[in-house]
Tab-separated table of C-alpha atoms and ligand atoms in Angstrom:
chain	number	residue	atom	x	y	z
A	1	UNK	CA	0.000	0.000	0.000
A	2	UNK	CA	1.105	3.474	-0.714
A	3	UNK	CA	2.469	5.967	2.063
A	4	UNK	CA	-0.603	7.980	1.253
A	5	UNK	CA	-2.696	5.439	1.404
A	6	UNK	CA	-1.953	4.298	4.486
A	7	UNK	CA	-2.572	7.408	6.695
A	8	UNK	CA	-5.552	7.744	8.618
A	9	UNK	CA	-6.701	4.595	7.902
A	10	UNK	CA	-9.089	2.539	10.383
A	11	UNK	CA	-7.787	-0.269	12.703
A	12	UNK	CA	-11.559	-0.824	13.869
A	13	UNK	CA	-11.559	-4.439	12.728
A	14	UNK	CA	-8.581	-5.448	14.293
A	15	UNK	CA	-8.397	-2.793	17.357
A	16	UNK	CA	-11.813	-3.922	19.091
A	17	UNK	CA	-13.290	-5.119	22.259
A	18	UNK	CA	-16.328	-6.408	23.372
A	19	UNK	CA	-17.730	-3.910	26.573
A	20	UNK	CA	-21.168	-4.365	28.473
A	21	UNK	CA	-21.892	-0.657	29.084
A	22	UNK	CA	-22.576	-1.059	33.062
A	23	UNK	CA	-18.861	-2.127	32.746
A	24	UNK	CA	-17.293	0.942	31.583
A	25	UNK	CA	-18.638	2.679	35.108
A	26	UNK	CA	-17.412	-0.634	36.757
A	27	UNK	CA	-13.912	0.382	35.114
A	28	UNK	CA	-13.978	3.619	36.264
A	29	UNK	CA	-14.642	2.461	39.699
A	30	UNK	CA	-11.384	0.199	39.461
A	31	UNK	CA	-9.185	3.352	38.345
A	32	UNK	CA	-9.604	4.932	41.253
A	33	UNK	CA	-9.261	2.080	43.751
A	34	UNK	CA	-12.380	0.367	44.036
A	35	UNK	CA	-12.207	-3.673	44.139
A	36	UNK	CA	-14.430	-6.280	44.473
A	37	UNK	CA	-14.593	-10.253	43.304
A	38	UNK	CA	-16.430	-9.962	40.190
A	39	UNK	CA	-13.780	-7.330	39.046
A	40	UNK	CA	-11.254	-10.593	39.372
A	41	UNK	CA	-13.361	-13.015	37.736
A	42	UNK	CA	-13.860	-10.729	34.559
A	43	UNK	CA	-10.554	-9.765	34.344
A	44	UNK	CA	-11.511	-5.821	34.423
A	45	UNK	CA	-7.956	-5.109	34.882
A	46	UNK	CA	-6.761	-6.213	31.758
A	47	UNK	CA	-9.356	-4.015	29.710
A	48	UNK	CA	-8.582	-1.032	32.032
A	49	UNK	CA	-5.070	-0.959	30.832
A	50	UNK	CA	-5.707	-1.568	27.189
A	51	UNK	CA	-7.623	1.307	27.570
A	52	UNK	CA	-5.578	3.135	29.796
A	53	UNK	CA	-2.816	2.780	27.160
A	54	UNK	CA	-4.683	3.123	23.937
A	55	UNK	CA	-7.581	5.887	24.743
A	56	UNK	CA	-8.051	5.012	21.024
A	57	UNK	CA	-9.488	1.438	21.305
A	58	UNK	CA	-12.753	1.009	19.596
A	59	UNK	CA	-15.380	-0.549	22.209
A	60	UNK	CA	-18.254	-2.147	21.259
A	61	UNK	CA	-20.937	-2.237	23.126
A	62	UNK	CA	-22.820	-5.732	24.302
A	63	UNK	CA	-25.644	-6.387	26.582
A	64	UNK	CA	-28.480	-8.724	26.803
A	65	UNK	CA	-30.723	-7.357	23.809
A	66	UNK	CA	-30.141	-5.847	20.554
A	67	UNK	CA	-31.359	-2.797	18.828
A	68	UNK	CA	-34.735	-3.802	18.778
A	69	UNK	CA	-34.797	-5.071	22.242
A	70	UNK	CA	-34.704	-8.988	20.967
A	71	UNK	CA	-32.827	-11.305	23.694
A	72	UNK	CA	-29.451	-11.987	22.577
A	73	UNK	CA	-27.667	-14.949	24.230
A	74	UNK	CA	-26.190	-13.384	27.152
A	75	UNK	CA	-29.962	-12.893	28.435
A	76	UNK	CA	-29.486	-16.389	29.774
A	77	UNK	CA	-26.742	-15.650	31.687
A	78	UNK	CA	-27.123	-12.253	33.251
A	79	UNK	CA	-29.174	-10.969	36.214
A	80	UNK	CA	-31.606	-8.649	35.961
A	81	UNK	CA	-29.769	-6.142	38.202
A	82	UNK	CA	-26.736	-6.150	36.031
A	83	UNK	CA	-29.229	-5.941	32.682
A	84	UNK	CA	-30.611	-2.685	34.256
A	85	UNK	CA	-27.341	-0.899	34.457
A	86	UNK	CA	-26.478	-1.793	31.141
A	87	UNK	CA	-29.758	-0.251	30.013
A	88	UNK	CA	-29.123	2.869	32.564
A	89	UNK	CA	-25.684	3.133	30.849
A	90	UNK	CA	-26.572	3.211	27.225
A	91	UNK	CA	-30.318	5.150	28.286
A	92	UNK	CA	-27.508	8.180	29.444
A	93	UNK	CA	-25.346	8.265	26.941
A	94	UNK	CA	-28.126	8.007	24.394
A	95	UNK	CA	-26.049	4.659	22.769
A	96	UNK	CA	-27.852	1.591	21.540
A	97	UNK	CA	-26.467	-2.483	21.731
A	98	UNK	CA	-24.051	-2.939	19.302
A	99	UNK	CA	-23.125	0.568	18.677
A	100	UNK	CA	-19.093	1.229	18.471
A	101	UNK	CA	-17.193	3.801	20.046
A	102	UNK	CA	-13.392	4.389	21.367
A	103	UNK	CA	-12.823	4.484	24.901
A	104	UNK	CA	-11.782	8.080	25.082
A	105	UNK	CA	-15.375	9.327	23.481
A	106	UNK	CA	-17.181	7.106	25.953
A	107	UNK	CA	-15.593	8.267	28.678
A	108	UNK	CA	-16.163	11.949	27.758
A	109	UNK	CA	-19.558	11.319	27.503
A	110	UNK	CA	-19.612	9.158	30.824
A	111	UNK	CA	-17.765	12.527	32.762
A	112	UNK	CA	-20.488	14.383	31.046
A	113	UNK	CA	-23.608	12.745	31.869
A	114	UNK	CA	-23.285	10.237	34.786
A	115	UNK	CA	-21.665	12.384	37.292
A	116	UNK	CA	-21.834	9.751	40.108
A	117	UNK	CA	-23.264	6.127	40.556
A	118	UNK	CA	-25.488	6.996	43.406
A	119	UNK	CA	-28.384	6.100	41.406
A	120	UNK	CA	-27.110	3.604	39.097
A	121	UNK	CA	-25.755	1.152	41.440
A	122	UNK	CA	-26.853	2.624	44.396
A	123	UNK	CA	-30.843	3.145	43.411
A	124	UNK	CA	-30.561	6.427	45.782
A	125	UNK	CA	-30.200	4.477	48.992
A	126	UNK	CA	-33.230	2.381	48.464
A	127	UNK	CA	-31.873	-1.147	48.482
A	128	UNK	CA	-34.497	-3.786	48.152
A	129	UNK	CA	-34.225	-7.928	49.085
A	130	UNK	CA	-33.841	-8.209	45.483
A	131	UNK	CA	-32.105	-5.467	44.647
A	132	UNK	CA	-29.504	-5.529	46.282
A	133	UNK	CA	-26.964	-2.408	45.987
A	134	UNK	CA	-23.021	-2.487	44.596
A	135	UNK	CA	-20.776	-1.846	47.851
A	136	UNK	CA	-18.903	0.817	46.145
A	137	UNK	CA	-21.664	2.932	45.338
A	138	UNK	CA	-21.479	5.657	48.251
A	139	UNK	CA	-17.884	5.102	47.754
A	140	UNK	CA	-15.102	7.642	46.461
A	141	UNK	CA	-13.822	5.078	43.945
A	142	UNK	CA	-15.704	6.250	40.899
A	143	UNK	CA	-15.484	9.806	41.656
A	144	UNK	CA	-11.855	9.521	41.556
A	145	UNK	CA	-11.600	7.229	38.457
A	146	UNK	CA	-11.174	9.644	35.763
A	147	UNK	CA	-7.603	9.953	36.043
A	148	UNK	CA	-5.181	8.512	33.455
A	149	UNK	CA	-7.896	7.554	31.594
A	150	UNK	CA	-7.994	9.785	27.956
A	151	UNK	CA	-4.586	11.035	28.079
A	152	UNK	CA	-3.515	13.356	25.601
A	153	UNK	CA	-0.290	14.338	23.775
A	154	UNK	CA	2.429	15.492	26.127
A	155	UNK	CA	3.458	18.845	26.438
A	156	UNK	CA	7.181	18.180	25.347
A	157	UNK	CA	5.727	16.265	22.064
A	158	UNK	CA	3.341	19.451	21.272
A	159	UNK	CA	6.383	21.761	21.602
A	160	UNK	CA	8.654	19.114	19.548
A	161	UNK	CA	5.851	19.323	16.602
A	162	UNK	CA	5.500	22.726	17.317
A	163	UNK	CA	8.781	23.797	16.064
A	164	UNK	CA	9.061	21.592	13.543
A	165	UNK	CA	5.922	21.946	11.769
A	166	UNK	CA	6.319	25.844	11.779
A	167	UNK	CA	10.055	25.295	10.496
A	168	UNK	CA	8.265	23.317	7.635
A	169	UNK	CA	5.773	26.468	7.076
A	170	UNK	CA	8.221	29.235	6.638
A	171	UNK	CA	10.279	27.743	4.563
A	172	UNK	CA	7.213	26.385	2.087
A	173	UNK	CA	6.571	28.056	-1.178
A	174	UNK	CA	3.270	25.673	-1.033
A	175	UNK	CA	1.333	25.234	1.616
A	176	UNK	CA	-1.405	22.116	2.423
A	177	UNK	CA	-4.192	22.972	4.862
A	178	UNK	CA	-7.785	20.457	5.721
A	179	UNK	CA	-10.323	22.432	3.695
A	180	UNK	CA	-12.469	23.530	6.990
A	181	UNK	CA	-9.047	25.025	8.919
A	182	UNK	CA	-9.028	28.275	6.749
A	183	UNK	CA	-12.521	28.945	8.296
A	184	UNK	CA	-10.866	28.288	11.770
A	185	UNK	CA	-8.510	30.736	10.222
A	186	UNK	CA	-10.856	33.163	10.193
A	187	UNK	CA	-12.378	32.545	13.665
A	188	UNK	CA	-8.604	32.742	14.756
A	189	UNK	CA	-8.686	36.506	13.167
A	190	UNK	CA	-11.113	37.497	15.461
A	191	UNK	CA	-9.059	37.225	18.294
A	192	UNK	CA	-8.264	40.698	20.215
A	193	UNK	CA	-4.458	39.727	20.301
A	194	UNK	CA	-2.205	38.011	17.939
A	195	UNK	CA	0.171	35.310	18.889
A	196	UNK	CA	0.932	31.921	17.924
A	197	UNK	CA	-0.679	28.906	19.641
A	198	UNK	CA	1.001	25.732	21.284
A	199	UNK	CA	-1.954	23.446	20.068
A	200	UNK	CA	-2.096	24.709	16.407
A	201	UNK	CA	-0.629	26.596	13.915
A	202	UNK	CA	-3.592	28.630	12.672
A	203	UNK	CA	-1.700	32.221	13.391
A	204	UNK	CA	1.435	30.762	11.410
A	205	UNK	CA	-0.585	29.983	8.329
A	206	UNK	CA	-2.657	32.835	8.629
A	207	UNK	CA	0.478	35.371	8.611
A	208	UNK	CA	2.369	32.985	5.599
A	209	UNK	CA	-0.729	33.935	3.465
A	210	UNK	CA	-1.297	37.464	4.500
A	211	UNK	CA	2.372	38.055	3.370
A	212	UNK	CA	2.000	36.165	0.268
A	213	UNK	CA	-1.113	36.404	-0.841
A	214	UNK	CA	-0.347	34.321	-4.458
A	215	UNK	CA	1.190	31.461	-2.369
A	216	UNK	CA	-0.228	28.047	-3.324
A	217	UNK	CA	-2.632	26.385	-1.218
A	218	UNK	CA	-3.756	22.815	-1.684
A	219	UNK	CA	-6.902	21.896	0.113
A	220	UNK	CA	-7.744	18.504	1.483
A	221	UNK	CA	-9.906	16.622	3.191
A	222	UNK	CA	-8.955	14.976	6.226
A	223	UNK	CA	-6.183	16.141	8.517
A	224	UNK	CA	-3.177	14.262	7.029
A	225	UNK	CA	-0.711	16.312	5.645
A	226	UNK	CA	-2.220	19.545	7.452
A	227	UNK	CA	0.096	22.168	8.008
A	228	UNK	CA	-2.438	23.314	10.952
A	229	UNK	CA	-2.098	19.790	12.533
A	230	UNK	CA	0.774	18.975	14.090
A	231	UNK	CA	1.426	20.413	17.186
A	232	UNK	CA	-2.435	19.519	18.933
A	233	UNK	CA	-2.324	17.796	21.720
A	234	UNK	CA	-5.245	15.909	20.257
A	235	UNK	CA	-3.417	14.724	17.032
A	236	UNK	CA	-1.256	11.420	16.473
A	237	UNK	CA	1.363	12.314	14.610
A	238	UNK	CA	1.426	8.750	13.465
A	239	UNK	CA	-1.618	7.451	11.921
A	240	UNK	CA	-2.385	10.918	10.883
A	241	UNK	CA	-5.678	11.789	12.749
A	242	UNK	CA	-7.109	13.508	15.217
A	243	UNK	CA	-8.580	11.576	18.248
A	244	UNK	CA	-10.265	14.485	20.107
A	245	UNK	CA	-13.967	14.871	20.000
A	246	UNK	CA	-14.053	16.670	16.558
A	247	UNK	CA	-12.388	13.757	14.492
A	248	UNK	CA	-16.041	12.633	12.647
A	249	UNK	CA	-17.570	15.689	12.663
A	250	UNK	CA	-14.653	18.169	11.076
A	251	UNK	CA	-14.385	15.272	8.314
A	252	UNK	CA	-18.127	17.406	7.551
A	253	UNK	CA	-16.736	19.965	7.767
A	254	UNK	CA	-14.325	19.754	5.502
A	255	UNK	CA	-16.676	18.553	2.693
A	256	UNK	CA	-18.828	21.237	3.088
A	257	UNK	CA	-16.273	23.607	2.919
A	258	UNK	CA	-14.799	22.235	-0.201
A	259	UNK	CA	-18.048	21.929	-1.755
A	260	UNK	CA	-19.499	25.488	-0.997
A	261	UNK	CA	-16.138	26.295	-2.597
A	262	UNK	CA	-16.300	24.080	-5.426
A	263	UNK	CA	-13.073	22.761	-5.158
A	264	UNK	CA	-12.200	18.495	-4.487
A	265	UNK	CA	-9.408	17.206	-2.031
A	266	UNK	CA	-5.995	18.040	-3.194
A	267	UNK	CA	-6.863	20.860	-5.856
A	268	UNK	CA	-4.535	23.634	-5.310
A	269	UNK	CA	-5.336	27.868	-5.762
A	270	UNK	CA	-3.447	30.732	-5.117
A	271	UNK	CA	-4.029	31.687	-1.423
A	272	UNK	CA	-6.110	35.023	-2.517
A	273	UNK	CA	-8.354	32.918	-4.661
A	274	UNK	CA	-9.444	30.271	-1.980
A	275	UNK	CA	-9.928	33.375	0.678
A	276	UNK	CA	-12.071	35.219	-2.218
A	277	UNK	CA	-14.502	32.741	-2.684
A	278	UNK	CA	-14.918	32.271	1.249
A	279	UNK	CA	-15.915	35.746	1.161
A	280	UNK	CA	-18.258	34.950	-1.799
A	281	UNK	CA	-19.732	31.694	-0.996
A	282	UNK	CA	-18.969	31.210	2.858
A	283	UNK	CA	-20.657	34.699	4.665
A	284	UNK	CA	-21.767	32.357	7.709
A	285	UNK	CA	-20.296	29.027	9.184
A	286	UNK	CA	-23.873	28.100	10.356
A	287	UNK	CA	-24.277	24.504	8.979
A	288	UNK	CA	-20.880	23.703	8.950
A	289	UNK	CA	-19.687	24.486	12.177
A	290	UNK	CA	-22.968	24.944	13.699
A	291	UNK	CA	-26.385	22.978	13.412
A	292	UNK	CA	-29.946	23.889	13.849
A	293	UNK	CA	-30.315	21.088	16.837
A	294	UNK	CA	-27.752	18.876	18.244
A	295	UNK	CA	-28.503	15.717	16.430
A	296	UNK	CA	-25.911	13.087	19.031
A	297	UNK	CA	-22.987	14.031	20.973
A	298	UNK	CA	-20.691	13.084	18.036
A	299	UNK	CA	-22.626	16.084	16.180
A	300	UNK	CA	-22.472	18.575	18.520
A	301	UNK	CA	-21.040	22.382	17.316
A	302	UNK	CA	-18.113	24.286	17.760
A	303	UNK	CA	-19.252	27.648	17.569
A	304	UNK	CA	-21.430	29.963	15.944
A	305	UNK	CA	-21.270	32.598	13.288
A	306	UNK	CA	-20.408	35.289	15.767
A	307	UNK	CA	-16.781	34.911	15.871
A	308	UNK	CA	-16.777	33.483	12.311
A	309	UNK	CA	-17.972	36.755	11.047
A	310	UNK	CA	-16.319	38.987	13.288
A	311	UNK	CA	-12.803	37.412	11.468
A	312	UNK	CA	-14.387	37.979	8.101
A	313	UNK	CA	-15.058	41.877	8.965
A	314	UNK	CA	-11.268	42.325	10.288
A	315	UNK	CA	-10.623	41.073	7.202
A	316	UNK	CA	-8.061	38.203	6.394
A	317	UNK	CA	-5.847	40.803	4.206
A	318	UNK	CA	-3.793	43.976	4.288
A	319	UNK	CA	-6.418	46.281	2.435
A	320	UNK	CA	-8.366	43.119	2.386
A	321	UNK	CA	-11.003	44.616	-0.202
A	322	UNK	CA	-8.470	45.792	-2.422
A	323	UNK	CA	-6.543	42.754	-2.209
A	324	UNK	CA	-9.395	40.531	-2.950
A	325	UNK	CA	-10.580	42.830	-5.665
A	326	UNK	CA	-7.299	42.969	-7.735
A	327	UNK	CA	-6.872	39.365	-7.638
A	328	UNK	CA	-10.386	39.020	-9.058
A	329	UNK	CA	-10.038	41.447	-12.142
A	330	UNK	CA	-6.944	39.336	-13.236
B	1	SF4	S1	-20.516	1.125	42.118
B	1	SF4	FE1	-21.421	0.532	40.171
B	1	SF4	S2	-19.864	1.002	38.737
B	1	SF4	FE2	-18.862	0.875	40.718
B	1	SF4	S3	-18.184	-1.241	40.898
B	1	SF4	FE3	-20.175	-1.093	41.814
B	1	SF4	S4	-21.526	-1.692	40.139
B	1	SF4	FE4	-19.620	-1.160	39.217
B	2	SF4	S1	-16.460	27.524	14.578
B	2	SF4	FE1	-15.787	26.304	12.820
B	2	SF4	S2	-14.357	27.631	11.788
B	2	SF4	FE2	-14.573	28.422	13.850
B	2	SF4	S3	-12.943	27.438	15.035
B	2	SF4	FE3	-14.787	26.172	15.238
B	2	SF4	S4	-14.550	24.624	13.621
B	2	SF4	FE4	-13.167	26.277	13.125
């Protein structure tokens, strides 16, 4: 396979495991000291340190039914209490049986939404004969087991890719940015102050294009090659992608920025082009950075047109007007 080829590629099929969703909390509640026999017997610690050392590792999520609520085989071997947290689980997260996420976006969402287990496991303090309730729950164990679980990029890496990647930009007489980053761009240029970023280099590109406004610029789709990539703490300098929350949803926005453009992945315009017809065909980020409703988690926004049009009006050019004019008439 081709170098190219093989960046940001998936390693779903062979970088899986199998997860019942009361588990994950279960997980959390080892990480942060909690113990008990069933925790043995499963093995939990073995799946908390893949995870712990791969944030990255696509989960799938099993329990007693399917999507449609049919039994599956593991209804004949689970209780009733322990099918009740799974259903608790994926009811607050808004997940269904079978659906596949990595570790770190499930445990985002489980920080987000199921702040303690007091009701999960612990029905609010009304334990019935058959019902009984998990020992830990009152406990400090899952409240503390957050740490060391999605890990990001360290800061000596960021700084490492920092200065390389803005070595790489000055010296560039062609530069390679993911379509939707020029519109970060110009959320960047509404900023009150000016100075370069440890987690990106948005100001770099920004200034390398304001100086040369006929400087090539090849769009693409995907982060990749992306000059604005490198340094983020959320970016594996690796496999080419970004793990943080955005990864699926900027790969929309990208499209849609390419297509309201009317360019494809890997076509290449002078700088003052590209930044003409954002002016032209791109007035408000609302549907690409921003949604009517908030369809899933996965989907949510980054921001609205506010600060997207507030870096249009300061204008991405010296004499922006004039600059974006004269290139026009040529
Ligand atoms: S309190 Fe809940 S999450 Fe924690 S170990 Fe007990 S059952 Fe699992
Ligand atoms: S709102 Fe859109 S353009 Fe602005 S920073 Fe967020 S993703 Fe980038």
């Amino acid at each position: 396979m081709c170098n190219s080829c093989s960046i940001e590629l998936s390693d779903r099929d062979v970088n899986c495991v199998a997860i019942r969703p009361g588990r994950l909390l279960c997980l959390k509640c080892l990480n942060g000291g909690g113990c008990l026999p069933f925790m043995e017997e499963e093995k939990l610690d073995e799946k908390l340190k893949l995870i712990k050392e791969n944030p990255q590792v696509h989960i799938k999520l099993e329990t007693s039914f399917d999507d449609m609520g049919a039994r599956t085989l593991m209804f004949f071997s689970q209780s009733v209490q322990e099918r009740k947290r799974d259903l608790d689980v994926l009811q607050k997260l808004g997940l269904l049986p079978g659906d596949i996420r990595i570790a770190r976006d499930l445990y985002e969402m489980i920080d987000l939404r199921i702040k303690d287990v007091k009701e999960i496991c612990g029905y609010n303090g009304k334990e019935g004969n058959n019902w009984p309730v998990c020992p830990l729950a009152d406990k400090e164990f899952y409240a503390k087991g957050s740490k060391g679980l999605n890990k990001l990029k360290d800061k000596d890496l960021m700084k490492y890719w920092k200065e390389i990647s803005c070595k790489e930009i000055e010296k560039a007489d062609r530069l390679v940015i993911r379509a939707h980053h020029l519109l970060c761009i110009i959320c960047y240029i509404s900023r009150d102050v000016y100075e370069p970023l440890a987690e990106d280099n948005l100001y770099e590109l920004w200034m390398k294009m304001r100086n040369n406004p006929d400087i090539p610029v090849t769009l693409i789709e995907g982060p990749g090659d992306c000059m604005v990539c490198p340094p983020c703490y959320g970016f594996d300098n690796d496999r080419k992608l970004c793990f943080v929350g955005c990864h699926l949803r900027d790969r929309k926005k990208d499209v849609d920025t390419l297509q309201r453009l009317d360019m494809l992945p890997g076509e290449t315009l002078p700088a003052v082009e590209i930044i003409r017809r954002i002016y032209e065909n791109i007035p408000s980020n609302f549907g690409i950075c921003d949604y009517e409703y908030v369809s899933a988690y996965q989907w949510k926004g980054c921001a609205g047109p506010e600060r997207y049009q507030k870096g249009l009006k300061k204008g991405f050019f010296e004499n922006n007007e004039e600059t974006l004019k004269r290139k026009t008439n040529l």
